[in-house]
PDB file of N, CA and C in Angstrom:
ATOM      1  N   UNK A 115       0.717  -1.162   0.052  1.00  0.00           N
ATOM      2  CA  UNK A 115      -0.011  -0.003  -0.020  1.00  0.00           C
ATOM      3  C   UNK A 115       0.768   1.253   0.049  1.00  0.00           C
ATOM      4  N   UNK A 116       1.939   1.259   0.796  1.00  0.00           N
ATOM      5  CA  UNK A 116       2.840   2.495   0.786  1.00  0.00           C
ATOM      6  C   UNK A 116       3.336   2.719  -0.479  1.00  0.00           C
ATOM      7  N   UNK A 117       3.951   1.687  -1.360  1.00  0.00           N
ATOM      8  CA  UNK A 117       4.336   1.936  -2.699  1.00  0.00           C
ATOM      9  C   UNK A 117       3.229   2.498  -3.478  1.00  0.00           C
ATOM     10  N   UNK A 118       1.989   2.046  -3.399  1.00  0.00           N
ATOM     11  CA  UNK A 118       0.970   2.633  -4.298  1.00  0.00           C
ATOM     12  C   UNK A 118       0.775   4.015  -3.953  1.00  0.00           C
ATOM     13  N   UNK A 119       0.866   4.361  -2.589  1.00  0.00           N
ATOM     14  CA  UNK A 119       0.491   5.758  -2.436  1.00  0.00           C
ATOM     15  C   UNK A 119       1.611   6.678  -2.861  1.00  0.00           C
ATOM     16  N   UNK A 120       2.836   6.218  -2.729  1.00  0.00           N
ATOM     17  CA  UNK A 120       4.008   7.038  -3.259  1.00  0.00           C
ATOM     18  C   UNK A 120       4.019   7.209  -4.726  1.00  0.00           C
ATOM     19  N   UNK A 121       3.580   6.213  -5.393  1.00  0.00           N
ATOM     20  CA  UNK A 121       3.502   6.214  -6.867  1.00  0.00           C
ATOM     21  C   UNK A 121       2.336   7.234  -7.256  1.00  0.00           C
ATOM     22  N   UNK A 122       1.343   7.245  -6.486  1.00  0.00           N
ATOM     23  CA  UNK A 122       0.243   8.195  -6.785  1.00  0.00           C
ATOM     24  C   UNK A 122       0.656   9.660  -6.515  1.00  0.00           C
ATOM     25  N   UNK A 123       1.424   9.862  -5.451  1.00  0.00           N
ATOM     26  CA  UNK A 123       1.907  11.049  -5.082  1.00  0.00           C
ATOM     27  C   UNK A 123       2.662  11.769  -6.137  1.00  0.00           C
ATOM     28  N   UNK A 124       3.704  10.784  -6.562  1.00  0.00           N
ATOM     29  CA  UNK A 124       4.679  11.419  -7.607  1.00  0.00           C
ATOM     30  C   UNK A 124       4.093  11.622  -8.913  1.00  0.00           C
ATOM     31  N   UNK A 125       3.012  10.954  -9.305  1.00  0.00           N
ATOM     32  CA  UNK A 125       2.505  11.253 -10.626  1.00  0.00           C
ATOM     33  C   UNK A 125       1.398  12.353 -10.713  1.00  0.00           C
ATOM     34  N   UNK A 126       1.139  13.053  -9.532  1.00  0.00           N
ATOM     35  CA  UNK A 126       0.282  13.976  -9.588  1.00  0.00           C
ATOM     36  C   UNK A 126       0.739  15.382 -10.065  1.00  0.00           C
ATOM     37  N   UNK A 127      -0.168  16.162 -10.585  1.00  0.00           N
ATOM     38  CA  UNK A 127       0.250  17.543 -11.112  1.00  0.00           C
ATOM     39  C   UNK A 127       0.257  18.618  -9.836  1.00  0.00           C
ATOM     40  N   UNK A 128       1.117  19.727 -10.139  1.00  0.00           N
ATOM     41  CA  UNK A 128       1.319  20.553  -9.024  1.00  0.00           C
ATOM     42  C   UNK A 128      -0.079  21.030  -8.366  1.00  0.00           C
ATOM     43  N   UNK A 129      -1.086  21.248  -9.210  1.00  0.00           N
ATOM     44  CA  UNK A 129      -2.472  21.698  -8.673  1.00  0.00           C
ATOM     45  C   UNK A 129      -3.035  20.597  -7.589  1.00  0.00           C
ATOM     46  N   UNK A 130      -2.837  19.312  -8.114  1.00  0.00           N
ATOM     47  CA  UNK A 130      -3.371  18.324  -7.436  1.00  0.00           C
ATOM     48  C   UNK A 130      -2.499  18.153  -5.986  1.00  0.00           C
ATOM     49  N   UNK A 131      -1.219  18.602  -6.011  1.00  0.00           N
ATOM     50  CA  UNK A 131      -0.361  18.369  -4.922  1.00  0.00           C
ATOM     51  C   UNK A 131      -0.991  19.517  -3.915  1.00  0.00           C
ATOM     52  N   UNK A 132      -1.401  20.668  -4.305  1.00  0.00           N
ATOM     53  CA  UNK A 132      -1.932  21.658  -3.450  1.00  0.00           C
ATOM     54  C   UNK A 132      -3.219  21.047  -2.662  1.00  0.00           C
ATOM     55  N   UNK A 133      -4.091  20.445  -3.380  1.00  0.00           N
ATOM     56  CA  UNK A 133      -5.239  19.832  -2.810  1.00  0.00           C
ATOM     57  C   UNK A 133      -4.905  18.699  -1.740  1.00  0.00           C
ATOM     58  N   UNK A 134      -3.718  18.188  -1.900  1.00  0.00           N
ATOM     59  CA  UNK A 134      -3.336  17.043  -0.929  1.00  0.00           C
ATOM     60  C   UNK A 134      -2.569  17.526   0.192  1.00  0.00           C
ATOM     61  N   UNK A 135      -2.547  18.846   0.541  1.00  0.00           N
ATOM     62  CA  UNK A 135      -1.601  19.360   1.691  1.00  0.00           C
ATOM     63  C   UNK A 135      -2.348  18.801   2.976  1.00  0.00           C
ATOM     64  N   UNK A 136      -3.389  18.260   2.993  1.00  0.00           N
ATOM     65  CA  UNK A 136      -4.045  17.734   4.307  1.00  0.00           C
ATOM     66  C   UNK A 136      -3.982  16.093   4.176  1.00  0.00           C
ATOM     67  N   UNK A 137      -3.218  15.647   3.206  1.00  0.00           N
ATOM     68  CA  UNK A 137      -3.167  14.278   2.978  1.00  0.00           C
ATOM     69  C   UNK A 137      -2.553  13.478   4.249  1.00  0.00           C
ATOM     70  N   UNK A 138      -1.531  14.005   4.844  1.00  0.00           N
ATOM     71  CA  UNK A 138      -0.785  13.364   5.873  1.00  0.00           C
ATOM     72  C   UNK A 138      -1.994  13.403   7.328  1.00  0.00           C
ATOM     73  N   UNK A 139      -2.480  14.566   7.440  1.00  0.00           N
ATOM     74  CA  UNK A 139      -3.604  14.585   8.503  1.00  0.00           C
ATOM     75  C   UNK A 139      -4.702  13.495   8.249  1.00  0.00           C
ATOM     76  N   UNK A 140      -5.146  13.528   6.969  1.00  0.00           N
ATOM     77  CA  UNK A 140      -6.101  12.408   6.613  1.00  0.00           C
ATOM     78  C   UNK A 140      -5.788  11.006   6.968  1.00  0.00           C
ATOM     79  N   UNK A 141      -4.500  10.629   6.503  1.00  0.00           N
ATOM     80  CA  UNK A 141      -3.890   9.376   6.893  1.00  0.00           C
ATOM     81  C   UNK A 141      -3.732   9.151   8.126  1.00  0.00           C
ATOM     82  N   UNK A 142      -3.287  10.020   8.947  1.00  0.00           N
ATOM     83  CA  UNK A 142      -3.315   9.816  10.406  1.00  0.00           C
ATOM     84  C   UNK A 142      -4.728   9.699  11.075  1.00  0.00           C
ATOM     85  N   UNK A 143      -5.612  10.458  10.673  1.00  0.00           N
ATOM     86  CA  UNK A 143      -7.005  10.207  11.178  1.00  0.00           C
ATOM     87  C   UNK A 143      -7.445   8.864  10.854  1.00  0.00           C
ATOM     88  N   UNK A 144      -7.242   8.408   9.463  1.00  0.00           N
ATOM     89  CA  UNK A 144      -7.586   7.067   9.207  1.00  0.00           C
ATOM     90  C   UNK A 144      -6.894   6.002  10.022  1.00  0.00           C
ATOM     91  N   UNK A 145      -5.800   6.294  10.268  1.00  0.00           N
ATOM     92  CA  UNK A 145      -4.858   5.275  11.005  1.00  0.00           C
ATOM     93  C   UNK A 145      -5.527   5.260  12.489  1.00  0.00           C
ATOM     94  N   UNK A 146      -5.903   6.282  13.052  1.00  0.00           N
ATOM     95  CA  UNK A 146      -6.469   6.299  14.355  1.00  0.00           C
ATOM     96  C   UNK A 146      -7.840   5.622  14.411  1.00  0.00           C
ATOM     97  N   UNK A 147      -8.545   5.684  13.270  1.00  0.00           N
ATOM     98  CA  UNK A 147      -9.824   5.032  13.337  1.00  0.00           C
ATOM     99  C   UNK A 147      -9.686   3.551  13.089  1.00  0.00           C
ATOM    100  N   UNK A 148      -8.571   3.059  12.517  1.00  0.00           N
ATOM    101  CA  UNK A 148      -8.479   1.715  12.175  1.00  0.00           C
ATOM    102  C   UNK A 148      -7.705   0.918  13.242  1.00  0.00           C
ATOM    103  N   UNK A 149      -7.245   1.548  14.330  1.00  0.00           N
ATOM    104  CA  UNK A 149      -6.317   0.948  15.278  1.00  0.00           C
ATOM    105  C   UNK A 149      -6.865  -0.251  15.999  1.00  0.00           C
ATOM    106  N   UNK A 150      -8.081  -0.230  16.320  1.00  0.00           N
ATOM    107  CA  UNK A 150      -8.938  -1.256  17.041  1.00  0.00           C
ATOM    108  C   UNK A 150      -9.333  -2.436  16.048  1.00  0.00           C
ATOM    109  N   UNK A 151      -9.438  -1.963  14.800  1.00  0.00           N
ATOM    110  CA  UNK A 151      -9.969  -3.093  13.964  1.00  0.00           C
ATOM    111  C   UNK A 151      -8.781  -3.651  13.261  1.00  0.00           C
ATOM    112  N   UNK A 152      -7.866  -3.038  12.740  1.00  0.00           N
ATOM    113  CA  UNK A 152      -6.786  -3.563  12.033  1.00  0.00           C
ATOM    114  C   UNK A 152      -5.442  -2.798  12.279  1.00  0.00           C
ATOM    115  N   UNK A 153      -4.826  -3.170  13.405  1.00  0.00           N
ATOM    116  CA  UNK A 153      -3.647  -2.369  13.808  1.00  0.00           C
ATOM    117  C   UNK A 153      -2.405  -2.320  12.765  1.00  0.00           C
ATOM    118  N   UNK A 154      -2.299  -3.324  11.959  1.00  0.00           N
ATOM    119  CA  UNK A 154      -1.234  -3.365  10.906  1.00  0.00           C
ATOM    120  C   UNK A 154      -1.673  -2.394   9.874  1.00  0.00           C
ATOM    121  N   UNK A 155      -2.831  -2.246   9.450  1.00  0.00           N
ATOM    122  CA  UNK A 155      -3.307  -1.255   8.600  1.00  0.00           C
ATOM    123  C   UNK A 155      -2.952   0.138   9.099  1.00  0.00           C
ATOM    124  N   UNK A 156      -3.206   0.392  10.338  1.00  0.00           N
ATOM    125  CA  UNK A 156      -2.969   1.623  11.147  1.00  0.00           C
ATOM    126  C   UNK A 156      -1.526   2.109  10.910  1.00  0.00           C
ATOM    127  N   UNK A 157      -0.572   0.945  11.215  1.00  0.00           N
ATOM    128  CA  UNK A 157       0.819   1.177  10.982  1.00  0.00           C
ATOM    129  C   UNK A 157       1.148   1.606   9.662  1.00  0.00           C
ATOM    130  N   UNK A 158       0.526   1.040   8.670  1.00  0.00           N
ATOM    131  CA  UNK A 158       0.813   1.320   7.161  1.00  0.00           C
ATOM    132  C   UNK A 158       0.498   2.814   6.964  1.00  0.00           C
ATOM    133  N   UNK A 159      -0.816   3.227   7.454  1.00  0.00           N
ATOM    134  CA  UNK A 159      -1.243   4.459   7.306  1.00  0.00           C
ATOM    135  C   UNK A 159      -0.266   5.551   7.718  1.00  0.00           C
ATOM    136  N   UNK A 160       0.052   5.342   9.098  1.00  0.00           N
ATOM    137  CA  UNK A 160       1.126   6.238   9.710  1.00  0.00           C
ATOM    138  C   UNK A 160       2.474   6.416   8.860  1.00  0.00           C
ATOM    139  N   UNK A 161       2.941   5.179   8.482  1.00  0.00           N
ATOM    140  CA  UNK A 161       4.116   5.231   7.860  1.00  0.00           C
ATOM    141  C   UNK A 161       3.952   6.019   6.464  1.00  0.00           C
ATOM    142  N   UNK A 162       2.833   5.788   5.612  1.00  0.00           N
ATOM    143  CA  UNK A 162       2.627   6.559   4.571  1.00  0.00           C
ATOM    144  C   UNK A 162       2.455   8.027   4.784  1.00  0.00           C
ATOM    145  N   UNK A 163       1.833   8.295   5.894  1.00  0.00           N
ATOM    146  CA  UNK A 163       1.945   9.882   6.208  1.00  0.00           C
ATOM    147  C   UNK A 163       3.241  10.443   6.495  1.00  0.00           C
ATOM    148  N   UNK A 164       4.099   9.702   7.152  1.00  0.00           N
ATOM    149  CA  UNK A 164       5.393  10.017   7.534  1.00  0.00           C
ATOM    150  C   UNK A 164       6.277  10.259   6.141  1.00  0.00           C
ATOM    151  N   UNK A 165       6.109   9.176   5.388  1.00  0.00           N
ATOM    152  CA  UNK A 165       6.801   9.248   4.032  1.00  0.00           C
ATOM    153  C   UNK A 165       6.556  10.386   3.211  1.00  0.00           C
ATOM    154  N   UNK A 166       5.070  10.707   3.184  1.00  0.00           N
ATOM    155  CA  UNK A 166       4.572  11.878   2.528  1.00  0.00           C
ATOM    156  C   UNK A 166       5.317  13.126   3.025  1.00  0.00           C
ATOM    157  N   UNK A 167       5.222  13.260   4.381  1.00  0.00           N
ATOM    158  CA  UNK A 167       5.968  14.528   4.800  1.00  0.00           C
ATOM    159  C   UNK A 167       7.501  14.518   4.525  1.00  0.00           C
ATOM    160  N   UNK A 168       8.186  13.278   4.345  1.00  0.00           N
ATOM    161  CA  UNK A 168       9.392  13.381   4.098  1.00  0.00           C
ATOM    162  C   UNK A 168       9.706  13.814   2.709  1.00  0.00           C
ATOM    163  N   UNK A 169       8.721  13.340   1.870  1.00  0.00           N
ATOM    164  CA  UNK A 169       8.966  13.705   0.333  1.00  0.00           C
ATOM    165  C   UNK A 169       8.512  15.144   0.161  1.00  0.00           C
ATOM    166  N   UNK A 170       7.605  15.779   0.819  1.00  0.00           N
ATOM    167  CA  UNK A 170       7.182  17.108   0.457  1.00  0.00           C
ATOM    168  C   UNK A 170       8.164  18.083   1.098  1.00  0.00           C
ATOM    169  N   UNK A 171       8.662  17.725   2.228  1.00  0.00           N
ATOM    170  CA  UNK A 171       9.533  18.760   3.080  1.00  0.00           C
ATOM    171  C   UNK A 171      10.782  18.809   2.157  1.00  0.00           C
TER     172      UNK A 171
END
């Protein structure tokens, strides 16, 4: 899943990237929501948010 997210991020246009400024926050919120249901998926979502922040910064 992390690879798919990163591929999608790199293929976006600049305008689309502006719309995704809240993507890390969205990923973290989804991770929090899935902790009790699927903790491994929550870890993946958190890692994706951190990776996104590392790419954007």
